[in-house]
CSV table of C-alpha atoms in Angstrom, one decimal:
chain,number,residue,atom,x,y,z
A,135,MET,CA,95.6,146.1,118.5
A,136,LYS,CA,96.1,145.5,114.8
A,137,ARG,CA,97.3,141.9,115.5
A,138,LEU,CA,94.1,141.2,117.4
A,139,LEU,CA,91.8,142.8,114.8
A,140,PRO,CA,91.5,139.6,112.5
A,141,PHE,CA,90.5,137.4,115.5
A,142,PHE,CA,88.0,140.0,116.5
A,143,LEU,CA,86.5,140.2,113.0
A,144,VAL,CA,86.2,136.4,112.7
A,145,LEU,CA,84.7,136.2,116.2
A,146,SER,CA,82.2,138.9,115.4
A,147,SER,CA,81.1,137.1,112.1
A,148,VAL,CA,80.7,133.8,113.9
A,149,GLY,CA,78.9,135.4,116.7
A,150,ILE,CA,76.4,137.1,114.4
A,151,GLY,CA,75.8,133.7,112.7
A,152,VAL,CA,75.1,132.1,116.0
A,153,LEU,CA,72.6,134.9,116.8
A,154,HIS,CA,70.8,134.2,113.6
A,155,PHE,CA,70.7,130.5,114.4
A,156,VAL,CA,69.3,130.9,117.9
A,157,THR,CA,66.8,133.6,117.0
A,158,PRO,CA,63.3,132.3,116.2
A,159,GLY,CA,62.6,132.5,112.5
A,160,HIS,CA,59.4,134.6,112.9
A,161,ASP,CA,61.3,137.4,114.8
A,162,MET,CA,62.2,139.3,111.6
A,163,PHE,CA,63.2,142.5,113.5
A,164,LEU,CA,66.1,140.7,115.2
A,165,HIS,CA,67.1,138.9,112.1
A,166,ASP,CA,67.2,142.2,110.1
A,167,THR,CA,69.3,143.6,112.9
A,168,TRP,CA,71.8,140.7,112.7
A,169,ARG,CA,72.0,141.1,109.0
A,170,ARG,CA,72.9,144.8,109.2
A,171,LEU,CA,75.5,144.0,111.9
A,172,SER,CA,77.2,141.5,109.5
A,173,TYR,CA,78.2,144.4,107.2
A,174,PHE,CA,80.5,145.9,110.0
A,175,PRO,CA,83.2,143.2,110.1
A,176,ILE,CA,83.0,143.0,106.2
A,177,ALA,CA,83.6,146.8,105.9
A,178,VAL,CA,86.3,146.9,108.6
A,179,GLY,CA,88.1,143.9,107.0
A,180,ALA,CA,88.0,145.6,103.6
A,181,LEU,CA,89.2,149.0,105.0
A,182,PHE,CA,92.2,147.5,106.8
A,183,TYR,CA,93.1,144.7,104.4
A,184,GLY,CA,91.8,145.8,101.1
A,185,LEU,CA,89.9,143.7,98.5
A,186,ARG,CA,91.2,140.4,99.9
A,187,GLY,CA,90.2,141.3,103.4
A,188,GLY,CA,86.7,142.3,102.2
A,189,VAL,CA,86.1,139.1,100.2
A,190,LEU,CA,87.5,136.9,103.0
A,191,MET,CA,85.2,138.5,105.6
A,192,ALA,CA,82.2,138.2,103.2
A,193,LEU,CA,83.0,134.5,102.8
A,194,ILE,CA,83.3,134.0,106.6
A,195,ASN,CA,80.0,135.8,107.2
A,196,SER,CA,78.3,133.7,104.4
A,197,ILE,CA,79.5,130.5,106.0
A,198,ALA,CA,78.3,131.7,109.4
A,199,PHE,CA,75.0,132.5,107.7
A,200,ILE,CA,74.5,129.0,106.3
A,201,PRO,CA,72.8,127.5,109.5
A,202,HIS,CA,70.2,130.3,109.2
A,203,LEU,CA,69.6,129.6,105.5
A,204,LEU,CA,68.9,125.9,106.3
A,205,LEU,CA,66.0,127.0,108.4
A,206,TYR,CA,64.3,128.4,105.3
A,207,MET,CA,65.1,125.5,103.0
A,208,GLY,CA,61.9,124.0,101.7
A,209,ARG,CA,59.8,126.8,103.0
A,210,ASN,CA,58.6,129.9,101.3
A,211,PRO,CA,60.8,130.2,98.1
A,212,VAL,CA,60.5,134.0,98.2
A,213,THR,CA,61.8,134.2,101.7
A,214,TYR,CA,64.6,131.8,101.0
A,215,ARG,CA,65.7,133.7,97.9
A,216,SER,CA,65.6,136.9,99.9
A,217,GLU,CA,67.9,135.4,102.5
A,218,LEU,CA,70.2,134.0,99.8
A,219,THR,CA,70.4,137.4,98.2
A,220,GLU,CA,71.8,138.7,101.5
A,221,VAL,CA,74.9,136.5,100.9
A,222,LEU,CA,75.4,138.1,97.5
A,223,LEU,CA,75.2,141.5,99.0
A,224,TYR,CA,77.9,140.5,101.6
A,225,PHE,CA,80.3,139.8,98.7
A,226,ALA,CA,79.2,143.0,96.8
A,227,ALA,CA,79.9,145.1,99.9
A,228,GLY,CA,83.2,143.5,100.6
A,229,ILE,CA,84.4,143.9,97.0
A,230,LEU,CA,83.2,147.5,96.7
A,231,VAL,CA,84.7,148.7,100.0
A,232,GLY,CA,87.9,146.7,99.3
A,233,ILE,CA,88.3,148.4,95.9
A,234,ILE,CA,87.8,151.8,97.4
A,235,SER,CA,90.1,151.1,100.3
A,236,GLY,CA,92.8,149.8,97.9
A,237,LYS,CA,92.6,152.9,95.8
A,238,GLU,CA,92.8,155.1,98.9
A,239,ARG,CA,95.8,153.1,100.1
A,240,ARG,CA,97.6,153.5,96.8
A,241,VAL,CA,96.9,157.2,96.8
A,242,SER,CA,98.2,157.5,100.3
A,243,GLU,CA,101.3,155.6,99.5
A,244,LYS,CA,101.9,157.8,96.5
A,245,TYR,CA,101.5,160.9,98.7
A,246,ARG,CA,103.9,159.4,101.2
A,247,THR,CA,106.4,158.7,98.4
A,248,VAL,CA,106.0,162.3,97.1
A,249,SER,CA,106.4,163.6,100.7
A,250,ARG,CA,109.6,161.7,101.2
A,251,GLN,CA,111.0,162.9,97.9
A,252,LEU,CA,110.0,166.5,98.8
A,253,GLU,CA,111.7,166.1,102.2
A,254,GLU,CA,114.8,164.7,100.6
A,255,SER,CA,114.8,167.6,98.1
A,256,LEU,CA,114.4,170.1,100.9
A,257,THR,CA,117.3,168.6,102.7
A,258,ARG,CA,119.4,168.8,99.6
A,259,VAL,CA,118.4,172.4,99.1
A,260,LYS,CA,119.3,173.3,102.7
A,261,ASP,CA,122.7,171.6,102.3
A,262,ASP,CA,123.2,173.5,99.0
A,263,ALA,CA,122.2,176.7,100.7
A,264,ARG,CA,124.6,176.1,103.5
A,265,THR,CA,127.4,175.4,101.0
A,266,LEU,CA,126.6,178.5,99.0
A,267,LEU,CA,126.6,180.6,102.2
A,268,SER,CA,130.0,179.1,103.1
A,269,LEU,CA,131.4,179.8,99.7
A,270,GLU,CA,130.0,183.3,99.9
A,271,ASP,CA,131.7,183.9,103.2
A,272,GLN,CA,135.0,182.6,101.8
A,273,LEU,CA,134.6,184.8,98.7
A,274,ARG,CA,133.9,187.8,100.9
A,275,VAL,CA,137.0,187.1,103.0
A,276,SER,CA,139.0,186.6,99.8
A,277,GLN,CA,137.8,189.9,98.4
A,278,LYS,CA,138.7,191.7,101.7
A,279,ARG,CA,142.2,190.1,101.6
A,280,SER,CA,142.6,191.2,98.0
A,281,VAL,CA,141.6,194.7,98.8
A,282,ALA,CA,144.0,194.6,101.8
A,283,GLY,CA,146.8,193.4,99.5
A,284,GLU,CA,146.3,196.2,97.1
A,285,LEU,CA,146.1,198.7,99.9
A,286,SER,CA,149.3,197.4,101.6
A,287,SER,CA,151.2,197.4,98.4
A,288,SER,CA,150.4,201.0,97.7
A,289,LEU,CA,151.1,202.1,101.3
A,290,ALA,CA,154.3,200.1,101.8
A,291,HIS,CA,156.5,202.6,100.0
A,292,GLU,CA,155.0,205.6,101.8
A,293,ILE,CA,155.4,203.9,105.2
A,294,LYS,CA,159.0,202.9,104.6
A,295,ASN,CA,160.2,206.5,104.0
A,296,PRO,CA,159.1,208.0,107.4
A,297,LEU,CA,160.1,204.7,109.1
A,298,GLY,CA,163.6,205.2,107.9
A,299,ALA,CA,163.6,208.8,109.2
A,300,ILE,CA,162.3,207.6,112.6
A,301,ARG,CA,165.1,205.1,112.8
A,302,GLY,CA,167.7,207.6,111.8
A,303,ALA,CA,166.5,210.0,114.5
A,304,ALA,CA,166.5,207.1,117.1
A,305,GLU,CA,170.1,206.2,116.2
A,306,ILE,CA,171.2,209.8,116.7
A,307,ILE,CA,169.5,209.8,120.1
A,308,LEU,CA,171.1,206.5,121.0
A,309,ASP,CA,174.6,207.9,120.1
A,310,GLU,CA,174.2,211.0,122.2
A,311,ALA,CA,172.3,209.4,125.1
A,312,PRO,CA,174.4,208.6,128.3
A,313,GLU,CA,175.1,205.0,129.2
A,314,GLY,CA,172.4,203.5,131.5
A,315,GLY,CA,169.9,206.4,130.9
A,316,LEU,CA,166.2,205.9,130.1
A,317,SER,CA,166.6,207.8,126.8
A,318,ARG,CA,169.2,205.3,125.6
A,319,LYS,CA,167.0,202.3,126.6
A,320,PHE,CA,163.9,203.8,124.9
A,321,ALA,CA,166.0,204.7,121.8
A,322,GLY,CA,167.1,201.1,121.6
A,323,ILE,CA,163.5,199.9,121.8
A,324,LEU,CA,162.5,202.3,119.1
A,325,ILE,CA,165.3,201.1,116.7
A,326,LYS,CA,164.4,197.5,117.4
A,327,GLU,CA,160.7,198.2,116.7
A,328,THR,CA,161.4,200.0,113.5
A,329,GLU,CA,163.6,197.1,112.3
A,330,ARG,CA,160.7,194.7,113.0
A,331,LEU,CA,158.2,196.9,111.1
A,332,ASP,CA,160.6,197.3,108.2
A,333,LYS,CA,160.9,193.5,107.9
A,334,THR,CA,157.2,193.1,108.2
A,335,LEU,CA,156.6,195.6,105.4
A,336,ALA,CA,159.3,194.0,103.2
A,337,GLY,CA,158.2,190.4,103.6
A,338,MET,CA,154.5,190.5,104.4
A,339,LEU,CA,151.5,189.5,102.3
A,340,SER,CA,148.7,191.7,103.5
A,341,MET,CA,146.7,189.3,105.6
A,342,GLY,CA,148.9,186.7,106.8
A,343,ILE,CA,152.4,185.5,106.7
A,344,SER,CA,154.7,188.0,108.4
A,345,ARG,CA,157.7,187.1,106.2
A,346,GLU,CA,158.1,185.6,102.8
A,347,GLU,CA,158.3,181.9,102.4
A,348,GLY,CA,161.8,180.5,103.1
A,349,ASP,CA,162.8,183.5,105.3
A,350,GLU,CA,163.9,181.9,108.6
A,351,GLY,CA,162.9,183.6,111.8
A,352,VAL,CA,165.4,184.6,114.5
A,353,GLU,CA,165.2,182.4,117.6
A,354,THR,CA,164.7,184.2,120.8
A,355,SER,CA,164.0,183.1,124.3
A,356,LEU,CA,160.3,183.4,125.3
A,357,ALA,CA,161.4,185.4,128.4
A,358,GLU,CA,163.2,187.9,126.2
A,359,VAL,CA,160.1,188.3,124.0
A,360,VAL,CA,157.8,188.8,127.0
A,361,GLY,CA,160.3,191.3,128.5
A,362,HIS,CA,160.6,193.2,125.3
A,363,VAL,CA,156.9,193.5,124.8
A,364,ASN,CA,156.5,194.6,128.5
A,365,ASP,CA,159.1,197.4,128.0
A,366,THR,CA,157.4,198.4,124.7
A,367,MET,CA,153.9,198.5,126.1
A,368,SER,CA,155.0,200.2,129.3
A,369,ILE,CA,155.9,203.2,127.3
A,370,ARG,CA,152.6,203.3,125.5
A,371,LEU,CA,150.6,202.7,128.6
A,372,LYS,CA,152.3,205.4,130.6
A,373,ASP,CA,149.5,207.9,130.4
A,374,ARG,CA,146.6,205.5,130.0
A,375,GLN,CA,146.3,204.4,133.6
A,376,VAL,CA,146.1,200.7,132.6
A,377,ARG,CA,147.7,198.1,134.8
A,378,LEU,CA,149.7,195.5,132.8
A,379,ALA,CA,151.0,192.4,134.5
A,380,MET,CA,153.2,190.1,132.4
A,381,ALA,CA,154.5,186.8,133.8
A,382,CYS,CA,156.5,183.9,132.3
A,383,GLU,CA,156.6,180.7,134.2
A,384,GLU,CA,160.1,179.4,135.0
A,385,SER,CA,159.8,176.3,132.7
A,386,ALA,CA,159.0,178.5,129.7
A,387,GLU,CA,161.7,181.2,130.1
A,388,GLN,CA,164.4,179.7,128.1
A,389,VAL,CA,162.2,178.2,125.4
A,390,ARG,CA,163.3,179.3,121.9
A,391,VAL,CA,160.6,180.9,119.7
A,392,ASP,CA,160.3,183.0,116.6
A,393,GLY,CA,160.9,186.3,118.3
A,394,GLU,CA,159.5,188.7,115.6
A,395,LYS,CA,156.3,186.8,114.9
A,396,VAL,CA,155.5,186.0,118.5
A,397,SER,CA,156.2,189.7,119.5
A,398,GLN,CA,153.9,191.0,116.7
A,399,VAL,CA,151.0,188.8,117.9
A,400,LEU,CA,151.5,189.6,121.5
A,401,VAL,CA,151.7,193.3,120.9
A,402,ASN,CA,148.5,193.2,118.8
A,403,LEU,CA,146.6,191.3,121.5
A,404,VAL,CA,147.8,193.6,124.3
A,405,LEU,CA,146.8,196.7,122.3
A,406,ASN,CA,143.4,195.3,121.7
A,407,ALA,CA,143.0,194.6,125.4
A,408,VAL,CA,144.1,198.2,126.2
A,409,GLU,CA,141.4,199.6,123.9
A,410,ALA,CA,138.8,197.2,125.5
A,411,VAL,CA,139.5,198.1,129.2
A,412,GLY,CA,140.0,201.8,129.0
A,413,LYS,CA,141.4,203.8,131.9
A,414,GLY,CA,141.7,202.0,135.2
A,415,GLY,CA,141.6,198.6,133.6
A,416,ARG,CA,143.8,195.6,134.1
A,417,ILE,CA,145.5,193.2,131.6
A,418,ASP,CA,147.2,190.0,132.6
A,419,VAL,CA,149.6,188.2,130.3
A,420,ARG,CA,150.9,184.8,131.1
A,421,ALA,CA,153.4,182.6,129.2
A,422,THR,CA,153.3,178.9,129.9
A,423,LEU,CA,154.7,175.7,128.5
A,424,ALA,CA,153.0,172.3,128.1
A,425,ASP,CA,153.8,169.2,125.9
A,426,GLY,CA,156.2,171.1,123.6
A,427,PHE,CA,153.7,174.0,123.0
A,428,CYS,CA,154.0,177.5,124.3
A,429,ALA,CA,150.8,179.4,125.3
A,430,LEU,CA,150.5,183.1,125.7
A,431,THR,CA,147.3,184.1,127.4
A,432,VAL,CA,146.1,187.7,127.4
A,433,ALA,CA,143.2,188.4,129.7
A,434,ASP,CA,141.4,191.7,130.5
A,435,ASP,CA,138.7,192.9,132.8
A,436,GLY,CA,136.8,194.8,130.1
A,437,PRO,CA,133.2,194.3,128.9
A,438,GLY,CA,134.0,191.2,127.0
A,439,ILE,CA,133.1,190.3,123.4
A,440,GLU,CA,129.6,190.6,122.1
A,441,PRO,CA,128.1,187.2,121.2
A,442,ASP,CA,127.0,188.5,117.8
A,443,PHE,CA,130.6,189.7,117.1
A,444,PHE,CA,132.2,186.3,117.7
A,445,PRO,CA,131.6,184.7,114.3
A,446,LYS,CA,133.3,187.7,112.5
A,447,LEU,CA,136.0,188.4,115.2
A,448,PHE,CA,138.9,187.4,113.0
A,449,GLU,CA,137.5,188.7,109.7
A,450,PRO,CA,139.5,191.5,108.0
A,451,PHE,CA,138.3,195.1,108.3
A,452,VAL,CA,135.7,194.1,111.0
A,453,THR,CA,136.2,196.2,114.1
A,454,GLY,CA,134.3,197.3,117.1
A,455,ARG,CA,136.1,200.7,117.4
A,456,ASP,CA,135.6,203.8,115.4
A,457,ASP,CA,139.3,204.3,114.9
A,458,GLY,CA,140.2,200.6,114.3
A,459,THR,CA,141.3,199.1,111.1
A,460,GLY,CA,140.1,195.5,111.7
A,461,LEU,CA,143.4,194.0,110.6
A,462,GLY,CA,145.1,193.3,113.9
A,463,LEU,CA,143.3,190.1,114.8
A,464,PRO,CA,143.2,188.6,111.3
A,465,ILE,CA,146.9,189.2,110.9
A,466,SER,CA,147.6,187.7,114.3
A,467,ARG,CA,145.6,184.6,113.5
A,468,ARG,CA,147.4,184.1,110.2
A,469,ILE,CA,150.8,184.5,111.9
A,470,ALA,CA,149.7,181.9,114.5
A,471,GLU,CA,148.7,179.5,111.7
A,472,SER,CA,152.0,180.1,109.9
A,473,LEU,CA,153.7,179.0,113.1
A,474,GLY,CA,151.6,175.9,113.2
A,475,GLY,CA,149.6,177.2,116.1
A,476,THR,CA,146.2,178.6,117.0
A,477,LEU,CA,144.6,181.8,118.2
A,478,VAL,CA,141.3,181.6,120.0
A,479,ALA,CA,139.1,183.9,122.0
A,480,ARG,CA,136.5,183.5,124.7
A,481,ASN,CA,134.6,185.5,127.4
A,482,ARG,CA,135.8,184.9,130.9
A,483,ASP,CA,133.3,183.8,133.5
A,484,GLU,CA,134.5,186.5,135.9
A,485,GLY,CA,134.1,189.2,133.2
A,486,GLY,CA,136.3,190.4,130.3
A,487,ALA,CA,137.8,188.6,127.4
A,488,GLU,CA,140.7,186.2,127.0
A,489,PHE,CA,142.8,185.4,124.0
A,490,CYS,CA,145.0,182.3,123.9
A,491,PHE,CA,147.9,182.2,121.4
A,492,LYS,CA,149.3,178.6,121.3
A,493,PHE,CA,152.2,177.5,119.1
A,494,PRO,CA,154.9,174.8,119.0
A,495,CYS,CA,158.3,175.8,120.4
A,496,LEU,CA,161.3,176.0,118.0
A,497,SER,CA,163.5,174.3,120.7
A,498,LEU,CA,163.5,173.7,124.4
């Protein structure tokens, strides 16, 4: 439409000039009407194209008006001057409307420039706000880890003393227990767990690495890890009426992994699942192998994870239980990361939650 507008304006001006020429000179009513119509293309040209458009349309209307002026040449001088004055008014109208239109256009352009600048500033403010919020979240997590570090340092000594007493009692039970009996098996599990906890306390920084840097882990087969956790958890679940099913696919059974770290993460995940399902619930643990990575999946049929809880699921001291510490999942994720792996969670379509602990194998 804007491309056709110049042709329409020129055509209108020429048409009005033709109307002047074919209208009898004594019919002043029609001539006055054509004169008034001439201002429309001048005003429109000035509004759309500024001062140049207004002057150009005034010139075109004046040229189209010349045949009409010739009719009055040599006649009444007053009438001729009146008609000639109309041409001057064409230019005056074109110039005036063009100046106003140009100023309005400059003001509009200025407002558009300011608007763009404000929009860019708002975008920068939003980006800065997101950055600040991210930094605030990191600071909050760092503060929690710092508090956890101080807390663990103060409690480590107090925990080590009763832990030694528990191990001593378990060793006595193991010495006196008959070969092949359940008490001997459970005493062995108890000693092994106390050893693991003792190493964790000795080498752990509160929120992450389960051993000090440079302390090599003990390689254990994945099947042995799964079996050990199964035996350990079977004791704890004896009175909870929770069904625990643990399976290790054949291709993953002999894969070598860091036994202590993997056991710690798996125990934490199973314990969380136990608290989620309650009595009568079911927990399925599956160990698989793919592309040099081991995957331990812990799925339950509990209520699942609340959507609002997902963003802070792995934050320290954040827990959905009244008696929880909020340290199990953060520690487990840091252990997974120290192994070069990942720990992620999701809600299952069929109900309940699922945690997947994926990490590279030490050897196949």
